[in-house]
mmCIF file of C-alpha atoms in Angstrom:
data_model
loop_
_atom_site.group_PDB
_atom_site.id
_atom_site.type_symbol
_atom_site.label_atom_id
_atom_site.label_comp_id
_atom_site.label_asym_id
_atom_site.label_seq_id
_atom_site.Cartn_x
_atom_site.Cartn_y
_atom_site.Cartn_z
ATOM 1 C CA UNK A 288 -204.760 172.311 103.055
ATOM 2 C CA UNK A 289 -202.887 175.203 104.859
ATOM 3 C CA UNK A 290 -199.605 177.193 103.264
ATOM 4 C CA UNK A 291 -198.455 177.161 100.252
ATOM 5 C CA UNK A 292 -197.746 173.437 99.305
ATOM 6 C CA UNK A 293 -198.668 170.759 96.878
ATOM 7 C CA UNK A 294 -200.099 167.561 97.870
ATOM 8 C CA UNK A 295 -200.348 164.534 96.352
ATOM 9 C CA UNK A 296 -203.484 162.799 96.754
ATOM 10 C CA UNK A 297 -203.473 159.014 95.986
ATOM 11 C CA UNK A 298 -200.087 158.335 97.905
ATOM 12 C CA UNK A 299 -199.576 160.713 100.934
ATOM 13 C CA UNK A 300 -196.897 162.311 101.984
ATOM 14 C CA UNK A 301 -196.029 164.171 99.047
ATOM 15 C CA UNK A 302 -195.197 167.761 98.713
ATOM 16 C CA UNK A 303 -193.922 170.036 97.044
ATOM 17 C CA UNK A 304 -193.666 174.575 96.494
ATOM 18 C CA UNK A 305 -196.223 176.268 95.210
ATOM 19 C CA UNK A 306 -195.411 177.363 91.201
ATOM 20 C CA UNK A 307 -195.664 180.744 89.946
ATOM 21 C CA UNK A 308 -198.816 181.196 87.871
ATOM 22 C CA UNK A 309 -198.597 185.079 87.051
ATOM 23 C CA UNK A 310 -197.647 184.481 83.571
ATOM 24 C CA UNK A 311 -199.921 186.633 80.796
ATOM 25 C CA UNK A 312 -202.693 184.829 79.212
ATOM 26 C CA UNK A 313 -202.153 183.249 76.068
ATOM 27 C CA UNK A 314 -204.076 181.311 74.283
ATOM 28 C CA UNK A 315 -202.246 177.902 73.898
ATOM 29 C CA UNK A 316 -200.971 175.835 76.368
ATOM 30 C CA UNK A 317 -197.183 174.216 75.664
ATOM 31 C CA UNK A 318 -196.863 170.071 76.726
ATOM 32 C CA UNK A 319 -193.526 168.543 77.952
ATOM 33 C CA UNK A 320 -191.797 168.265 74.280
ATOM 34 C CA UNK A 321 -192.756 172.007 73.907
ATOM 35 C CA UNK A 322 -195.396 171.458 70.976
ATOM 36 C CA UNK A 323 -197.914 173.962 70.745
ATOM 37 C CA UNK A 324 -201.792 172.371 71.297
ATOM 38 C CA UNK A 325 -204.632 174.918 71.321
ATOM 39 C CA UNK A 326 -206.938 175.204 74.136
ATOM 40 C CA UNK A 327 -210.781 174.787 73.246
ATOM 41 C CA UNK A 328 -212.760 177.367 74.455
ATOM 42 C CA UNK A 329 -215.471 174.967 75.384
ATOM 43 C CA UNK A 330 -213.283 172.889 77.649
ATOM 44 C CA UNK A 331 -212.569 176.281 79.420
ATOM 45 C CA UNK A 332 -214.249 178.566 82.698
ATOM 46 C CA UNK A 333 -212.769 180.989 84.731
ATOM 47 C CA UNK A 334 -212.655 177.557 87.241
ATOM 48 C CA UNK A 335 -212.374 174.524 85.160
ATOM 49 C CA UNK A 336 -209.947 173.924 82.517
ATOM 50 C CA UNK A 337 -209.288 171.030 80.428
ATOM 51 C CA UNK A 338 -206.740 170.250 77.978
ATOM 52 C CA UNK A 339 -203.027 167.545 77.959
ATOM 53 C CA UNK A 340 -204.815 164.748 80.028
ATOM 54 C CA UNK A 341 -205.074 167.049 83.168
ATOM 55 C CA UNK A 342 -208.674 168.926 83.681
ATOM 56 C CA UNK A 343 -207.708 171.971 86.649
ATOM 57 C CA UNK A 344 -210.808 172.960 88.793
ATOM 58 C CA UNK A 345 -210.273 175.748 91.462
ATOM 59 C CA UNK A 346 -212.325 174.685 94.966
ATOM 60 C CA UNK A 347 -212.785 176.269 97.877
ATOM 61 C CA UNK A 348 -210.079 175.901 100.251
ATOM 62 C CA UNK A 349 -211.590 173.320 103.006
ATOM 63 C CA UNK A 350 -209.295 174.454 105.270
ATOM 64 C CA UNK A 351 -209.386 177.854 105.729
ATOM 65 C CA UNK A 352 -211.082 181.015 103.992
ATOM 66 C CA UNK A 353 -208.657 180.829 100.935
ATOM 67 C CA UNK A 354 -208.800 178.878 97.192
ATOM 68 C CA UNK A 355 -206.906 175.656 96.166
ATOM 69 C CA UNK A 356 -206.752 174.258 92.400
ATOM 70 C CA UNK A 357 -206.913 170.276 91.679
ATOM 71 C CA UNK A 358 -205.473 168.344 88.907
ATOM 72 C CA UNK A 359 -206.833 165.446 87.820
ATOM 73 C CA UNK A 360 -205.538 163.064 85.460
ATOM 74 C CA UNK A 361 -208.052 162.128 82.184
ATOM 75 C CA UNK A 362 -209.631 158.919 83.177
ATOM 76 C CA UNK A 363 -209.124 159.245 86.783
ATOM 77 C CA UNK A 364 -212.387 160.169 89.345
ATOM 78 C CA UNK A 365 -210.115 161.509 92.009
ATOM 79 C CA UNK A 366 -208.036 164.257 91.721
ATOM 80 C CA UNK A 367 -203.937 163.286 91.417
ATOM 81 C CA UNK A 368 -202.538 167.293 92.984
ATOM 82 C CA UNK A 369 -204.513 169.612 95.099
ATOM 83 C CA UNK A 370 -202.208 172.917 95.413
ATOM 84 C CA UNK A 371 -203.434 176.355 96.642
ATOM 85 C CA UNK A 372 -204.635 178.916 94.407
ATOM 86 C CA UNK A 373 -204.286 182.717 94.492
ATOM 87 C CA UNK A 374 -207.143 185.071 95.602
ATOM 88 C CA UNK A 375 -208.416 187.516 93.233
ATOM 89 C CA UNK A 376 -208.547 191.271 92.793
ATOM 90 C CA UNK A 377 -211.776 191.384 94.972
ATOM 91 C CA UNK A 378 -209.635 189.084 97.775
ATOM 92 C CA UNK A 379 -213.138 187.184 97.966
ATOM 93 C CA UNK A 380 -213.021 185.117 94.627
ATOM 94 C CA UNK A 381 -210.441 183.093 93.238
ATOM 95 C CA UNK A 382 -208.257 184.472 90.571
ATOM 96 C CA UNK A 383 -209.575 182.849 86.950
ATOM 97 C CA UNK A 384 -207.634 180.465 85.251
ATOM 98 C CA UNK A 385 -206.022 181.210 82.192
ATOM 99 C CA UNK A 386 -204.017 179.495 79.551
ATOM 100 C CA UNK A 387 -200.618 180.522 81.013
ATOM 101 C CA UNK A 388 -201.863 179.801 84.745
ATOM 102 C CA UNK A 389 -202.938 176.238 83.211
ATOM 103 C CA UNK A 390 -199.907 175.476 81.022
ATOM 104 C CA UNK A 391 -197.784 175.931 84.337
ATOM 105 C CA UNK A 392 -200.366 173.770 86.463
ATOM 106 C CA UNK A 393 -199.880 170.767 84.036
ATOM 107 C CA UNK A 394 -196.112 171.022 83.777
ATOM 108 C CA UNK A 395 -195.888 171.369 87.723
ATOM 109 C CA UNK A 396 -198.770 167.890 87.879
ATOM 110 C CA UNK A 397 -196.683 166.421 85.263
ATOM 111 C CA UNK A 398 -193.277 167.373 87.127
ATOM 112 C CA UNK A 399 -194.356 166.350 91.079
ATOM 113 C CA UNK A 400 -196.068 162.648 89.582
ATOM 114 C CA UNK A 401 -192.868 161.785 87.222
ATOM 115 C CA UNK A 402 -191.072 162.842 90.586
ATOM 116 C CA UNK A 403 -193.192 160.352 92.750
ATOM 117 C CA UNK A 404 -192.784 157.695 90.126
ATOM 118 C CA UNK A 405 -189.160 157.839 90.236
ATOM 119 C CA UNK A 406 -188.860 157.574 93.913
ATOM 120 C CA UNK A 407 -191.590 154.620 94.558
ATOM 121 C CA UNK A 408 -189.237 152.934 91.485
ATOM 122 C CA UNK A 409 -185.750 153.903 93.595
ATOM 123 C CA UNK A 410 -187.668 152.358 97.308
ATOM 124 C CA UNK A 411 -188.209 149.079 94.568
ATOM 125 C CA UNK A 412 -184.725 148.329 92.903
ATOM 126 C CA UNK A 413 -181.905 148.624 94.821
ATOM 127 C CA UNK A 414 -178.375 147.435 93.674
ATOM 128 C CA UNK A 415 -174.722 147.048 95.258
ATOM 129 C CA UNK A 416 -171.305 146.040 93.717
ATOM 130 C CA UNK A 417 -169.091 142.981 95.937
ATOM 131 C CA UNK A 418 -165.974 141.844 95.267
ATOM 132 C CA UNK A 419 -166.086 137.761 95.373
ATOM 133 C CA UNK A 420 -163.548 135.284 96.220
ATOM 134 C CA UNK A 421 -161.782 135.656 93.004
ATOM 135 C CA UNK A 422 -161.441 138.894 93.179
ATOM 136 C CA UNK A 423 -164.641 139.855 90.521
ATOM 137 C CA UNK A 424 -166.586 142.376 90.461
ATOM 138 C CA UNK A 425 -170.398 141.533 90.687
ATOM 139 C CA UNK A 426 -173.661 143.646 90.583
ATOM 140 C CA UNK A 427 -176.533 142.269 92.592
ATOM 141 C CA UNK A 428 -179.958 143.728 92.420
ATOM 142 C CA UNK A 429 -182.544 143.747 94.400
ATOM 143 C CA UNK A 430 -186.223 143.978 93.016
ATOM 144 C CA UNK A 431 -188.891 144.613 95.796
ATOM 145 C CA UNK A 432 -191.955 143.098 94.462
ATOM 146 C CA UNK A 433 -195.091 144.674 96.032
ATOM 147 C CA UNK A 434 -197.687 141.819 95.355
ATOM 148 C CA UNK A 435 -200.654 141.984 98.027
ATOM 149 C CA UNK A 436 -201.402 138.201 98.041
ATOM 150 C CA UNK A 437 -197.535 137.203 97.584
ATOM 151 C CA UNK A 438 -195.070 140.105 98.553
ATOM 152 C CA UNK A 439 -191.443 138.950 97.407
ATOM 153 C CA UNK A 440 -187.921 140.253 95.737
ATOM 154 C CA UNK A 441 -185.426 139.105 93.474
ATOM 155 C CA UNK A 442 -182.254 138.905 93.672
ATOM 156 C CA UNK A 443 -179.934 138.744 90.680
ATOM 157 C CA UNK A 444 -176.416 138.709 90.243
ATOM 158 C CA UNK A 445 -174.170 140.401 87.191
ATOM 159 C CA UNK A 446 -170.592 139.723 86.550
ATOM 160 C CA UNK A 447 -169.188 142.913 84.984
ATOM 161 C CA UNK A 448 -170.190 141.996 81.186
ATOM 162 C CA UNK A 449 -173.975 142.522 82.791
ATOM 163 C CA UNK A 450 -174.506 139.099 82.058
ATOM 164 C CA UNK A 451 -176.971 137.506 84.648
ATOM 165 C CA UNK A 452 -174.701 134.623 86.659
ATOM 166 C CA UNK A 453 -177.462 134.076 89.491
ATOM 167 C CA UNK A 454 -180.839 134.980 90.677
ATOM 168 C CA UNK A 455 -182.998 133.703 93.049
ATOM 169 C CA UNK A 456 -186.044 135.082 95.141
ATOM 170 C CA UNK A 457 -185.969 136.141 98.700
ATOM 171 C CA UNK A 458 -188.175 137.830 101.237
ATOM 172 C CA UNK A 459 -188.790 141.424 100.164
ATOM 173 C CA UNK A 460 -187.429 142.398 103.683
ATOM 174 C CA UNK A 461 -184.012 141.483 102.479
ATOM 175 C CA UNK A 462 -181.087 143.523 103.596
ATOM 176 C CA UNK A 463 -179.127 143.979 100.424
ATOM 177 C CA UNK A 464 -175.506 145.600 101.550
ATOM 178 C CA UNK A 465 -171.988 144.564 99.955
ATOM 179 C CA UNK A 466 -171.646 142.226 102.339
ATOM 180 C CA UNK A 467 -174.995 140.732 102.017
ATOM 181 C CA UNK A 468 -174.716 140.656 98.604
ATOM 182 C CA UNK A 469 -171.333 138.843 98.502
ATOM 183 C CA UNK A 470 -172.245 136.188 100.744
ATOM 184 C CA UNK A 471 -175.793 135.010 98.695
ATOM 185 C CA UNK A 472 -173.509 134.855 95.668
ATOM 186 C CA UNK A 473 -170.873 132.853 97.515
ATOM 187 C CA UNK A 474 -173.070 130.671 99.696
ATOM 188 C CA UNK A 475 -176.473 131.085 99.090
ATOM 189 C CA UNK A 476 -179.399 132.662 100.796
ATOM 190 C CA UNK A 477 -182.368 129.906 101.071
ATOM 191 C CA UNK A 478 -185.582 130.883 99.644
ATOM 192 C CA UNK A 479 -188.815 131.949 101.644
#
């Protein structure tokens, strides 16, 4: 890993900037509704930290002379985030984790994967509004489904109530645009 990014393991591609983990040491780390959940001391090393699902282990850098941290997810072998980590004092060992340097590296995991979710969910669903013949407004959807064995979408048509007036499956390759859209409701698009 070279400068000062965040990658996302499982599904490449993902980045994101470094967070800033100079915060004093505390000695509780703070979870996304801002409770307050205390930090074991036997779940915790200067490297390896455990504690809201995540477990952070600094590593050495493989890519260059420096330090990276990795989050991993409770239940998961591989590591979700690998992001760099700051040098200590000594500029020879890492800098120690600490409760404040933790807290942040959970909210940042947390952050970058809810992130992720929301845009594999947005390259999924996709939806347009057509005017039909009569002059109503319709919403047609698009749902990408990503089966291996059977890959495939839906379609499904709303009139403006939301209430569902057609739906049909089509190839996930489907090019859903107003147009499109307004001719499957009107005509038809044959099945795959």
């Amino acid at each position: 890993m070279r400068g000062r990014e965040w990658t996302h393991r499982p599904r490449s591609g993902y980045t994101d900037a470094p967070m800033d983990t100079t915060h004093d040491a505390t000695d509780a780390t703070h979870d996304e509704v801002g409770q307050t959940s205390p930090i074991r001391p036997e779940d915790q090393d200067p490297k390896l930290w455990k504690g809201n699902g995540w477990t952070a282990r600094v590593i050495k850098n493989e890519d260059d002379d420096g330090w990276a941290v990795e989050m991993t997810c409770d239940g998961q072998s591989e590591p979700s985030l690998v992001g760099p980590w700051t040098m200590g004092r000594d500029k020879k060992n890492p800098k120690p984790l600490d409760a404040s340097a933790f807290a942040t590296l959970v909210k940042t995991a947390n952050e970058i994967l809810s992130r992720h979710d929301q845009q594999r969910r947005a390259q999924l669903h996709r939806s347009v509004t057509t005017v039909v013949g009569g002059g109503a407004r319709m919403r047609v959807d698009l749902d990408i489904v990503p089966d291996e064995d059977d890959p495939h979408a839906i379609l499904t048509g709303r009139d403006a109530a939301g209430e569902t007036v057609r739906r049909s499956r089509v190839s996930p390759d489907f090019k859903l645009t107003a147009e499109s859209a307004r001719a499957w409701l009107e005509e038809g698009v044959p099945e795959p």
